[in-house]
């Protein structure tokens, strides 16, 4: 579907404008998105950001591009409060859990992957981790020092922001003015090794109290958080690539520092398009671990949370998120998700209806206009809420055909089915929950049958068969629990 390629517009934070998307290579797109710091369970706020980029990834592929999507795992260097002092988030968690840092990393990375899968968020093409790229990070620090934009102090290396700003523009992405930044940052307390409070660590010295530390030309230490993204994005996508994404909260200082590091190390501008997704909020406040207002994935599923009236399926939540544009804040509330859940079910029912629609010799329904509307919505900076409103217009048409107020030919119906399948399932990544519900029902019926067969075997004193049924189920991790009321089953 290459025709969609040239019309895509993306809001570029770098220019503050919606711009026509022109990739560096004609058919290929390189995209880097800042991944999670794997020191705790991901919350539903994180999911929103990764979902927004899943849509970007899916739509670029739908438009005919071959996309290399790199999303990292931060497994070292991200310090508490996102600052240069304080404990490493993963190191701290490892001490708390009395585990190896890599055990913590593996545990939460697995959890992150499970959540991504549950929300049908496509895995990236490459998922590099910071600890896997220490040599490259050390090399980049050396380049930046060589170019005069960083200095060593006490075994740490700091990026010299003022020196950089003499030649380049620090603040070009975030729009922050260096003069304001200087006057707003507190004076150095004399203890600090930094020449200027604005400077940031690209390598941190670590003493023996740090469990995560590596040898470097400056002694034992670990890389700075901002540095890892510069190293991993450019390693896999080239010095300049097409899209760099992340949550709005990463625009400054994280992404501003990434640009500075790239140019400070002698590379070109890292990304042509910078995309920032807006925050998921609760009662107007950004959902974040430090605020303490996070809703976990389990709580959303079960409804076991003060602010939730009931639990919701991951697809209802996915649909809820897609009903707002990625650049707007989205407030999470039970009412709002419940409304989306209804809409989602309506859409899924209409899709099922398609299979039973009667066709005619003539069609009063026209598809080309619909297709164009879908495409225009997505080409307008991935406008999923507009796309969904067009999908509901189609739902109305489907219902009219079913009520025999409109007619459709077999070939137009086939075209409509293909169009809806590609936008609803491929582009929006929705999945029908009906299928899993009917699978659940089937499991329940089969289990009732096994339990009945086992009871009959026991009643007939055929203990061999009764035991065989129980043992076979045990090997499938299904436990049977006998009580006066009968037999219940449980799957681990
Ligand atoms: P972290 O693991 O804290 O580095 O966050 C991983 C990603 O989730 C980053 O891109 C953040 O910008 C994003 N994020 C964190 N909190 C929220 C939120 N409340 N809403 C949307 N995105 C968020
Ligand atoms: Zn990053």
Short mmCIF file of C-alpha atoms and ligand atoms in Angstrom, two decimals:
data_model
loop_
_atom_site.label_atom_id
_atom_site.label_comp_id
_atom_site.label_asym_id
_atom_site.label_seq_id
_atom_site.Cartn_x
_atom_site.Cartn_y
_atom_site.Cartn_z
CA UNK A 1 0.00 0.00 0.00
CA UNK A 2 2.79 2.33 -0.89
CA UNK A 3 0.45 5.16 -1.91
CA UNK A 4 -0.04 6.05 1.75
CA UNK A 5 3.66 6.64 2.23
CA UNK A 6 4.06 10.12 0.83
CA UNK A 7 1.09 11.62 2.62
CA UNK A 8 2.04 10.87 6.21
CA UNK A 9 2.48 13.87 8.47
CA UNK A 10 4.16 13.69 11.86
CA UNK A 11 4.27 16.30 14.60
CA UNK A 12 7.97 16.88 15.10
CA UNK A 13 8.91 18.22 18.53
CA UNK A 14 12.15 19.50 17.02
CA UNK A 15 10.39 21.99 14.74
CA UNK A 16 7.19 22.32 16.76
CA UNK A 17 5.25 21.60 13.56
CA UNK A 18 3.41 18.85 11.80
CA UNK A 19 5.71 17.91 8.94
CA UNK A 20 5.50 15.69 5.92
CA UNK A 21 7.36 12.48 6.73
CA UNK A 22 10.32 11.94 4.42
CA UNK A 23 12.51 9.02 5.47
CA UNK A 24 16.25 8.98 4.85
CA UNK A 25 15.96 5.89 2.66
CA UNK A 26 12.96 5.63 0.37
CA UNK A 27 11.38 2.44 1.67
CA UNK A 28 13.04 2.00 5.06
CA UNK A 29 12.42 3.62 8.40
CA UNK A 30 14.66 3.53 11.47
CA UNK A 31 12.86 4.20 14.74
CA UNK A 32 14.23 4.29 18.29
CA UNK A 33 12.03 4.43 21.38
CA UNK A 34 13.29 4.73 24.95
CA UNK A 35 12.38 1.51 26.72
CA UNK A 36 11.64 0.80 30.36
CA UNK A 37 13.98 0.86 33.33
CA UNK A 38 13.45 -2.66 34.56
CA UNK A 39 13.48 -2.19 38.34
CA UNK A 40 9.75 -2.57 38.97
CA UNK A 41 6.55 -3.75 37.32
CA UNK A 42 5.45 -1.61 34.41
CA UNK A 43 2.27 0.32 35.11
CA UNK A 44 -0.56 1.26 32.83
CA UNK A 45 1.00 4.71 32.21
CA UNK A 46 4.08 3.05 30.66
CA UNK A 47 1.77 0.89 28.56
CA UNK A 48 0.24 3.99 26.99
CA UNK A 49 3.59 5.20 25.68
CA UNK A 50 4.62 1.83 24.27
CA UNK A 51 1.17 1.38 22.75
CA UNK A 52 1.40 4.77 21.01
CA UNK A 53 4.65 3.70 19.35
CA UNK A 54 3.18 0.32 18.52
CA UNK A 55 0.63 2.21 16.43
CA UNK A 56 3.39 4.19 14.73
CA UNK A 57 5.28 0.94 13.99
CA UNK A 58 2.17 -0.84 12.73
CA UNK A 59 1.04 2.03 10.53
CA UNK A 60 4.49 2.54 8.99
CA UNK A 61 4.54 -1.15 8.08
CA UNK A 62 0.97 -0.97 6.80
CA UNK A 63 2.05 1.95 4.60
CA UNK A 64 4.68 -0.21 2.93
CA UNK A 65 7.85 0.66 4.82
CA UNK A 66 10.36 -1.84 6.12
CA UNK A 67 10.89 -0.66 9.67
CA UNK A 68 13.79 -1.34 11.99
CA UNK A 69 12.38 -0.61 15.41
CA UNK A 70 14.85 -0.42 18.29
CA UNK A 71 13.53 -0.18 21.85
CA UNK A 72 16.07 -0.55 24.63
CA UNK A 73 16.04 -2.04 28.08
CA UNK A 74 17.59 0.24 30.69
CA UNK A 75 19.39 -2.06 33.07
CA UNK A 76 21.97 0.29 34.57
CA UNK A 77 22.70 3.99 35.01
CA UNK A 78 19.19 5.31 35.68
CA UNK A 79 19.57 6.94 39.08
CA UNK A 80 16.79 7.76 41.52
CA UNK A 81 14.99 11.03 40.67
CA UNK A 82 16.62 10.94 37.22
CA UNK A 83 19.56 12.89 38.63
CA UNK A 84 23.32 12.46 38.71
CA UNK A 85 23.45 11.63 42.38
CA UNK A 86 21.60 8.96 44.25
CA UNK A 87 21.39 5.25 43.95
CA UNK A 88 21.01 3.27 40.76
CA UNK A 89 17.35 2.20 40.54
CA UNK A 90 18.26 -1.40 39.73
CA UNK A 91 21.11 -1.61 42.23
CA UNK A 92 18.77 -0.38 44.98
CA UNK A 93 16.09 -2.90 44.06
CA UNK A 94 18.67 -5.71 43.99
CA UNK A 95 19.70 -4.86 47.55
CA UNK A 96 16.07 -4.70 48.66
CA UNK A 97 15.24 -8.06 47.09
CA UNK A 98 18.59 -9.57 48.06
CA UNK A 99 19.16 -10.63 44.47
CA UNK A 100 21.77 -10.22 41.78
CA UNK A 101 21.06 -7.04 39.74
CA UNK A 102 20.75 -9.20 36.64
CA UNK A 103 18.12 -11.31 38.41
CA UNK A 104 16.12 -8.14 39.02
CA UNK A 105 16.62 -7.09 35.41
CA UNK A 106 15.54 -10.49 34.07
CA UNK A 107 12.52 -10.69 36.36
CA UNK A 108 11.11 -7.29 35.41
CA UNK A 109 12.08 -7.67 31.74
CA UNK A 110 10.05 -10.90 31.63
CA UNK A 111 7.16 -9.10 33.32
CA UNK A 112 7.42 -6.24 30.83
CA UNK A 113 7.33 -8.66 27.90
CA UNK A 114 4.26 -10.43 29.34
CA UNK A 115 2.44 -7.12 29.64
CA UNK A 116 3.39 -6.07 26.11
CA UNK A 117 2.07 -9.39 24.82
CA UNK A 118 -1.17 -9.13 26.78
CA UNK A 119 -1.84 -5.74 25.19
CA UNK A 120 -0.84 -7.07 21.76
CA UNK A 121 2.06 -4.63 21.51
CA UNK A 122 4.46 -5.85 18.80
CA UNK A 123 8.01 -6.65 19.93
CA UNK A 124 10.70 -4.37 18.47
CA UNK A 125 13.18 -5.57 15.84
CA UNK A 126 16.08 -5.10 18.27
CA UNK A 127 15.89 -4.79 22.06
CA UNK A 128 19.39 -3.87 23.22
CA UNK A 129 20.36 -3.40 26.84
CA UNK A 130 22.74 -0.86 28.35
CA UNK A 131 24.94 -3.45 30.07
CA UNK A 132 25.41 -5.18 26.73
CA UNK A 133 26.96 -2.03 25.25
CA UNK A 134 29.54 -0.91 27.82
CA UNK A 135 32.47 -0.90 25.42
CA UNK A 136 30.59 1.29 22.96
CA UNK A 137 29.57 3.64 25.78
CA UNK A 138 33.15 3.98 27.02
CA UNK A 139 34.26 4.69 23.45
CA UNK A 140 31.68 7.44 23.07
CA UNK A 141 32.74 9.06 26.35
CA UNK A 142 36.31 9.08 25.01
CA UNK A 143 35.18 10.73 21.77
CA UNK A 144 33.28 13.43 23.64
CA UNK A 145 36.33 14.14 25.86
CA UNK A 146 38.56 14.23 22.77
CA UNK A 147 36.26 16.80 21.17
CA UNK A 148 36.49 18.99 24.26
CA UNK A 149 32.88 18.65 25.39
CA UNK A 150 33.47 16.58 28.51
CA UNK A 151 35.92 16.48 31.41
CA UNK A 152 36.96 13.94 33.99
CA UNK A 153 36.63 14.71 37.68
CA UNK A 154 37.10 12.27 40.54
CA UNK A 155 36.71 9.22 38.31
CA UNK A 156 33.47 10.50 36.76
CA UNK A 157 33.08 12.17 33.38
CA UNK A 158 30.73 15.13 32.92
CA UNK A 159 29.36 16.67 29.77
CA UNK A 160 30.30 20.34 29.58
CA UNK A 161 27.01 21.96 28.62
CA UNK A 162 28.22 25.57 28.35
CA UNK A 163 31.17 24.59 26.18
CA UNK A 164 28.81 22.64 23.95
CA UNK A 165 26.38 25.55 23.77
CA UNK A 166 29.15 27.83 22.47
CA UNK A 167 29.18 25.76 19.30
CA UNK A 168 25.79 24.06 19.17
CA UNK A 169 22.38 24.76 20.61
CA UNK A 170 21.58 23.14 23.97
CA UNK A 171 17.82 23.44 24.38
CA UNK A 172 16.84 23.14 20.72
CA UNK A 173 14.49 20.22 21.36
CA UNK A 174 12.91 21.23 24.64
CA UNK A 175 12.87 24.95 23.89
CA UNK A 176 14.61 25.62 27.20
CA UNK A 177 16.91 28.63 27.28
CA UNK A 178 20.36 27.99 28.66
CA UNK A 179 20.33 31.36 30.51
CA UNK A 180 17.12 30.34 32.33
CA UNK A 181 18.50 26.91 33.04
CA UNK A 182 21.62 28.43 34.57
CA UNK A 183 19.68 30.84 36.76
CA UNK A 184 17.23 28.13 37.80
CA UNK A 185 19.78 25.53 38.84
CA UNK A 186 21.09 25.70 42.33
CA UNK A 187 24.65 26.75 42.93
CA UNK A 188 27.21 24.04 43.29
CA UNK A 189 27.82 23.33 46.93
CA UNK A 190 31.58 23.10 46.63
CA UNK A 191 31.37 19.35 47.13
CA UNK A 192 30.37 18.73 43.56
CA UNK A 193 32.85 17.73 40.93
CA UNK A 194 30.86 19.50 38.23
CA UNK A 195 32.13 22.75 36.79
CA UNK A 196 28.58 23.87 36.23
CA UNK A 197 25.35 22.55 37.75
CA UNK A 198 23.94 22.05 34.23
CA UNK A 199 26.64 19.52 33.37
CA UNK A 200 25.52 15.92 33.40
CA UNK A 201 27.35 12.66 34.02
CA UNK A 202 28.17 10.47 31.06
CA UNK A 203 30.26 8.14 33.23
CA UNK A 204 29.92 7.81 37.01
CA UNK A 205 32.58 6.67 39.35
CA UNK A 206 31.43 3.85 41.62
CA UNK A 207 32.96 2.69 44.86
CA UNK A 208 32.59 -0.73 46.42
CA UNK A 209 29.13 0.02 47.77
CA UNK A 210 27.83 -0.12 44.17
CA UNK A 211 27.18 -3.64 42.99
CA UNK A 212 27.01 -2.62 39.35
CA UNK A 213 30.37 -1.29 38.23
CA UNK A 214 32.85 -1.91 35.42
CA UNK A 215 36.44 -1.04 34.59
CA UNK A 216 37.03 2.04 32.49
CA UNK A 217 39.88 4.42 31.67
CA UNK A 218 38.59 6.54 34.60
CA UNK A 219 38.47 3.73 37.13
CA UNK A 220 35.53 1.56 38.14
CA UNK A 221 32.12 2.97 37.40
CA UNK A 222 29.01 2.80 35.28
CA UNK A 223 27.61 4.69 32.26
CA UNK A 224 25.20 7.62 32.46
CA UNK A 225 21.55 6.99 31.61
CA UNK A 226 21.38 9.51 28.74
CA UNK A 227 24.46 8.04 27.10
CA UNK A 228 23.09 4.53 26.61
CA UNK A 229 20.31 5.69 24.30
CA UNK A 230 22.71 7.68 22.13
CA UNK A 231 25.00 4.68 21.83
CA UNK A 232 22.34 2.07 21.14
CA UNK A 233 20.23 4.16 18.75
CA UNK A 234 23.16 5.18 16.57
CA UNK A 235 24.78 1.74 16.70
CA UNK A 236 21.76 0.04 15.18
CA UNK A 237 20.21 2.84 13.13
CA UNK A 238 23.14 4.98 12.00
CA UNK A 239 24.33 8.42 13.13
CA UNK A 240 21.15 10.05 11.83
CA UNK A 241 17.97 8.03 11.77
CA UNK A 242 14.32 8.79 11.09
CA UNK A 243 12.26 8.75 14.28
CA UNK A 244 13.18 8.99 17.95
CA UNK A 245 10.36 8.56 20.41
CA UNK A 246 9.57 8.51 24.08
CA UNK A 247 7.21 9.92 26.67
CA UNK A 248 6.88 13.71 27.03
CA UNK A 249 8.61 13.48 30.41
CA UNK A 250 11.81 12.37 28.67
CA UNK A 251 12.05 15.43 26.39
CA UNK A 252 14.16 17.23 28.95
CA UNK A 253 16.80 16.50 30.03
CA UNK A 254 17.05 12.94 28.61
CA UNK A 255 16.47 13.66 24.93
CA UNK A 256 18.11 17.08 24.97
CA UNK A 257 21.21 15.36 26.38
CA UNK A 258 21.03 12.68 23.69
CA UNK A 259 21.26 15.32 20.97
CA UNK A 260 24.18 16.98 22.79
CA UNK A 261 26.04 13.69 23.19
CA UNK A 262 25.59 12.72 19.56
CA UNK A 263 26.89 16.03 18.28
CA UNK A 264 29.49 16.30 21.01
CA UNK A 265 30.91 12.96 19.92
CA UNK A 266 31.27 14.23 16.36
CA UNK A 267 28.15 12.61 14.94
CA UNK A 268 25.38 14.33 13.02
CA UNK A 269 21.95 15.31 14.36
CA UNK A 270 20.61 11.98 15.76
CA UNK A 271 17.01 11.97 14.60
CA UNK A 272 15.04 13.82 11.96
CA UNK A 273 11.68 13.46 13.73
CA UNK A 274 11.28 13.51 17.50
CA UNK A 275 7.94 12.20 18.71
CA UNK A 276 6.67 12.60 22.27
CA UNK A 277 3.63 10.91 23.70
CA UNK A 278 1.57 12.53 26.37
CA UNK A 279 0.98 11.20 29.84
CA UNK A 280 -1.66 8.94 31.28
CA UNK A 281 -3.03 10.74 34.32
CA UNK A 282 -5.25 9.87 37.23
CA UNK A 283 -7.41 12.60 38.69
CA UNK A 284 -5.29 14.95 36.61
CA UNK A 285 -1.91 13.89 38.03
CA UNK A 286 0.69 12.03 35.97
CA UNK A 287 0.65 8.36 36.87
CA UNK A 288 4.07 7.63 38.27
CA UNK A 289 5.78 5.41 40.76
CA UNK A 290 7.22 8.37 42.65
CA UNK A 291 3.78 10.03 43.03
CA UNK A 292 2.47 6.66 44.20
CA UNK A 293 -0.68 6.76 42.05
CA UNK A 294 0.06 3.81 39.80
CA UNK A 295 -2.54 1.27 38.74
CA UNK A 296 -1.06 -2.10 38.03
CA UNK A 297 -2.02 -4.30 35.12
CA UNK A 298 -3.46 -6.90 37.52
CA UNK A 299 -5.61 -4.30 39.30
CA UNK A 300 -7.03 -3.12 35.99
CA UNK A 301 -7.84 -6.68 35.03
CA UNK A 302 -9.46 -7.62 38.31
CA UNK A 303 -11.00 -4.26 39.21
CA UNK A 304 -9.39 -4.62 42.61
CA UNK A 305 -8.57 -0.93 43.06
CA UNK A 306 -10.33 1.88 44.94
CA UNK A 307 -10.93 3.89 41.79
CA UNK A 308 -12.20 1.02 39.67
CA UNK A 309 -15.77 -0.20 39.65
CA UNK A 310 -14.87 -3.40 37.85
CA UNK A 311 -12.13 -5.15 35.91
CA UNK A 312 -11.48 -4.62 32.19
CA UNK A 313 -10.00 -6.73 29.43
CA UNK A 314 -6.71 -5.60 27.94
CA UNK A 315 -8.41 -5.01 24.60
CA UNK A 316 -11.02 -2.70 26.17
CA UNK A 317 -8.14 -0.74 27.70
CA UNK A 318 -6.24 -0.71 24.42
CA UNK A 319 -9.35 0.64 22.69
CA UNK A 320 -9.83 3.23 25.45
CA UNK A 321 -6.28 4.49 24.93
CA UNK A 322 -6.65 4.61 21.16
CA UNK A 323 -9.74 6.77 21.49
CA UNK A 324 -7.52 9.68 22.40
CA UNK A 325 -4.65 11.10 20.37
CA UNK A 326 -1.19 10.25 21.65
CA UNK A 327 -0.33 13.93 22.04
CA UNK A 328 -3.16 14.64 24.51
CA UNK A 329 -3.16 13.70 28.15
CA UNK A 330 -5.53 10.89 28.97
CA UNK A 331 -7.21 10.58 32.34
CA UNK A 332 -7.85 7.06 33.55
CA UNK A 333 -11.25 6.48 35.12
CA UNK A 334 -13.52 3.52 35.50
CA UNK A 335 -16.36 5.38 33.76
CA UNK A 336 -14.26 6.32 30.76
CA UNK A 337 -12.94 2.78 30.23
CA UNK A 338 -16.45 1.35 30.68
CA UNK A 339 -17.70 3.66 27.90
CA UNK A 340 -14.86 2.53 25.64
CA UNK A 341 -15.57 -1.10 26.49
CA UNK A 342 -19.13 -0.66 25.17
CA UNK A 343 -17.84 0.95 21.99
CA UNK A 344 -15.29 -1.82 21.53
CA UNK A 345 -17.95 -4.52 21.90
CA UNK A 346 -20.17 -2.70 19.41
CA UNK A 347 -17.34 -2.64 16.90
CA UNK A 348 -16.53 -6.33 17.41
CA UNK A 349 -20.20 -7.31 17.07
CA UNK A 350 -20.43 -5.39 13.80
CA UNK A 351 -17.34 -7.21 12.51
CA UNK A 352 -18.96 -10.54 13.32
CA UNK A 353 -22.15 -9.44 11.59
CA UNK A 354 -20.17 -9.04 8.38
CA UNK A 355 -20.04 -12.82 8.01
CA UNK A 356 -23.80 -13.15 7.98
CA UNK A 357 -24.71 -10.17 5.76
CA UNK A 358 -26.92 -10.85 2.76
CA UNK A 359 -25.43 -9.67 -0.52
CA UNK A 360 -27.29 -8.18 -3.50
CA UNK A 361 -26.70 -7.58 -7.19
CA UNK A 362 -26.20 -3.89 -6.64
CA UNK A 363 -24.43 -1.96 -3.95
CA UNK A 364 -25.74 1.23 -2.37
CA UNK A 365 -22.57 1.26 -0.26
CA UNK A 366 -19.32 2.72 -1.56
CA UNK A 367 -15.96 1.76 -0.06
CA UNK A 368 -13.37 4.01 -1.68
CA UNK A 369 -14.47 7.07 0.28
CA UNK A 370 -14.27 5.09 3.52
CA UNK A 371 -10.79 3.82 2.72
CA UNK A 372 -9.63 7.35 1.98
CA UNK A 373 -11.04 8.61 5.28
CA UNK A 374 -9.21 5.89 7.23
CA UNK A 375 -5.98 6.70 5.50
CA UNK A 376 -6.35 10.46 5.93
CA UNK A 377 -6.91 10.01 9.67
CA UNK A 378 -3.80 7.90 10.16
CA UNK A 379 -1.72 10.06 7.82
CA UNK A 380 -2.61 13.01 10.01
CA UNK A 381 -0.07 12.26 12.74
CA UNK A 382 -1.54 8.82 13.54
CA UNK A 383 -4.94 10.17 14.52
CA UNK A 384 -6.50 7.04 15.99
CA UNK A 385 -9.55 8.76 17.58
CA UNK A 386 -10.60 10.09 14.17
CA UNK A 387 -10.01 6.68 12.60
CA UNK A 388 -12.20 5.10 15.28
CA UNK A 389 -14.97 7.65 14.66
CA UNK A 390 -14.89 6.62 10.97
CA UNK A 391 -15.04 2.97 12.02
CA UNK A 392 -18.24 3.73 13.88
CA UNK A 393 -19.68 5.28 10.73
CA UNK A 394 -18.99 1.95 9.05
CA UNK A 395 -20.69 0.13 11.95
CA UNK A 396 -23.81 2.17 11.15
CA UNK A 397 -23.57 1.14 7.50
CA UNK A 398 -23.18 -2.53 8.46
CA UNK A 399 -26.24 -2.31 10.68
CA UNK A 400 -28.22 -0.67 7.86
CA UNK A 401 -27.26 -3.46 5.47
CA UNK A 402 -28.33 -5.99 8.07
CA UNK A 403 -31.66 -4.17 8.46
CA UNK A 404 -31.89 -4.29 4.66
CA UNK A 405 -31.96 -0.49 4.37
CA UNK A 406 -28.76 -0.57 2.32
CA UNK A 407 -27.45 -3.13 -0.16
CA UNK A 408 -23.99 -4.53 -0.80
CA UNK A 409 -22.57 -6.78 -3.51
CA UNK A 410 -20.39 -9.75 -2.69
CA UNK A 411 -17.25 -8.09 -4.05
CA UNK A 412 -17.86 -4.82 -2.17
CA UNK A 413 -18.51 -6.83 0.99
CA UNK A 414 -15.21 -8.64 0.54
CA UNK A 415 -13.43 -5.32 0.06
CA UNK A 416 -15.09 -3.95 3.19
CA UNK A 417 -14.04 -6.99 5.20
CA UNK A 418 -10.43 -6.68 4.05
CA UNK A 419 -10.39 -2.98 4.79
CA UNK A 420 -11.80 -3.41 8.29
CA UNK A 421 -9.55 -6.35 9.09
CA UNK A 422 -6.49 -4.43 8.07
CA UNK A 423 -7.35 -1.29 10.07
CA UNK A 424 -8.96 -2.88 13.14
CA UNK A 425 -6.61 -5.83 13.60
CA UNK A 426 -3.36 -4.89 11.83
CA UNK A 427 -3.16 -1.12 12.29
CA UNK A 428 -4.98 -0.67 15.61
CA UNK A 429 -3.83 -4.09 16.81
CA UNK A 430 -7.17 -4.95 18.41
CA UNK A 431 -8.08 -8.57 19.06
CA UNK A 432 -11.51 -10.03 19.37
CA UNK A 433 -12.15 -10.99 23.00
CA UNK A 434 -15.14 -13.06 21.88
CA UNK A 435 -12.78 -15.82 20.78
CA UNK A 436 -11.21 -16.14 24.23
CA UNK A 437 -14.62 -16.06 25.88
CA UNK A 438 -15.82 -18.95 23.76
CA UNK A 439 -12.54 -20.80 24.44
CA UNK A 440 -13.13 -20.31 28.17
CA UNK A 441 -16.63 -21.72 27.83
CA UNK A 442 -15.31 -24.74 25.96
CA UNK A 443 -12.68 -25.40 28.66
CA UNK A 444 -15.36 -25.20 31.33
CA UNK A 445 -17.55 -27.70 29.47
CA UNK A 446 -14.66 -30.11 28.89
CA UNK A 447 -13.64 -29.97 32.55
CA UNK A 448 -17.23 -30.69 33.65
CA UNK A 449 -17.15 -33.70 31.34
CA UNK A 450 -13.84 -35.04 32.78
CA UNK A 451 -15.06 -34.57 36.36
CA UNK A 452 -18.29 -36.41 35.54
CA UNK A 453 -16.37 -39.28 33.88
CA UNK A 454 -14.06 -39.57 36.90
CA UNK A 455 -17.03 -39.64 39.29
CA UNK A 456 -18.72 -42.33 37.24
CA UNK A 457 -15.49 -44.37 37.21
CA UNK A 458 -15.25 -44.08 41.01
CA UNK A 459 -18.95 -44.96 41.46
CA UNK A 460 -18.27 -48.07 39.34
CA UNK A 461 -15.18 -48.85 41.49
CA UNK A 462 -13.00 -48.39 38.40
CA UNK A 463 -10.30 -46.65 40.46
CA UNK A 464 -7.67 -47.20 37.79
CA UNK A 465 -9.56 -45.02 35.30
CA UNK A 466 -10.43 -42.44 37.99
CA UNK A 467 -6.73 -42.12 38.90
CA UNK A 468 -5.68 -41.97 35.28
CA UNK A 469 -8.01 -39.03 34.67
CA UNK A 470 -6.66 -37.23 37.75
CA UNK A 471 -3.01 -37.92 36.83
CA UNK A 472 -3.42 -36.83 33.22
CA UNK A 473 -4.96 -33.56 34.45
CA UNK A 474 -2.16 -33.11 36.99
CA UNK A 475 0.38 -33.39 34.17
CA UNK A 476 -1.43 -30.44 32.57
CA UNK A 477 -1.08 -28.50 35.86
CA UNK A 478 -4.78 -28.92 36.58
CA UNK A 479 -5.61 -29.83 40.15
CA UNK A 480 -8.89 -31.43 41.20
CA UNK A 481 -10.25 -30.60 44.63
CA UNK A 482 -12.90 -32.93 46.06
CA UNK A 483 -15.30 -31.66 48.71
CA UNK A 484 -18.81 -32.42 49.96
CA UNK A 485 -20.21 -30.04 47.35
CA UNK A 486 -18.49 -31.89 44.52
CA UNK A 487 -15.22 -31.53 42.61
CA UNK A 488 -13.68 -28.19 41.70
CA UNK A 489 -10.69 -27.65 39.41
CA UNK A 490 -7.86 -25.21 39.32
CA UNK A 491 -5.17 -24.48 36.73
CA UNK A 492 -1.78 -23.28 37.97
P1 LIG B 1 10.55 4.51 32.73
O1 LIG B 1 10.64 3.03 32.92
O2 LIG B 1 10.13 5.25 33.96
O3 LIG B 1 11.80 5.09 32.10
O4 LIG B 1 9.36 4.77 31.69
C1 LIG B 1 9.23 4.07 30.48
C2 LIG B 1 8.42 4.89 29.50
O5 LIG B 1 7.09 5.10 30.00
C3 LIG B 1 9.00 6.28 29.21
O6 LIG B 1 8.93 6.53 27.81
C4 LIG B 1 8.09 7.22 29.95
O7 LIG B 1 8.00 8.47 29.33
C5 LIG B 1 6.75 6.48 29.89
N1 LIG B 1 5.83 6.85 30.98
C6 LIG B 1 6.07 6.89 32.31
N2 LIG B 1 4.97 7.30 33.00
C7 LIG B 1 4.00 7.51 32.07
C8 LIG B 1 2.63 7.95 32.13
N3 LIG B 1 2.04 8.22 33.27
N4 LIG B 1 1.95 8.05 30.96
C9 LIG B 1 2.54 7.76 29.77
N5 LIG B 1 3.82 7.36 29.65
C10 LIG B 1 4.55 7.23 30.77
ZN1 LIG B 2 16.33 6.96 26.23
#
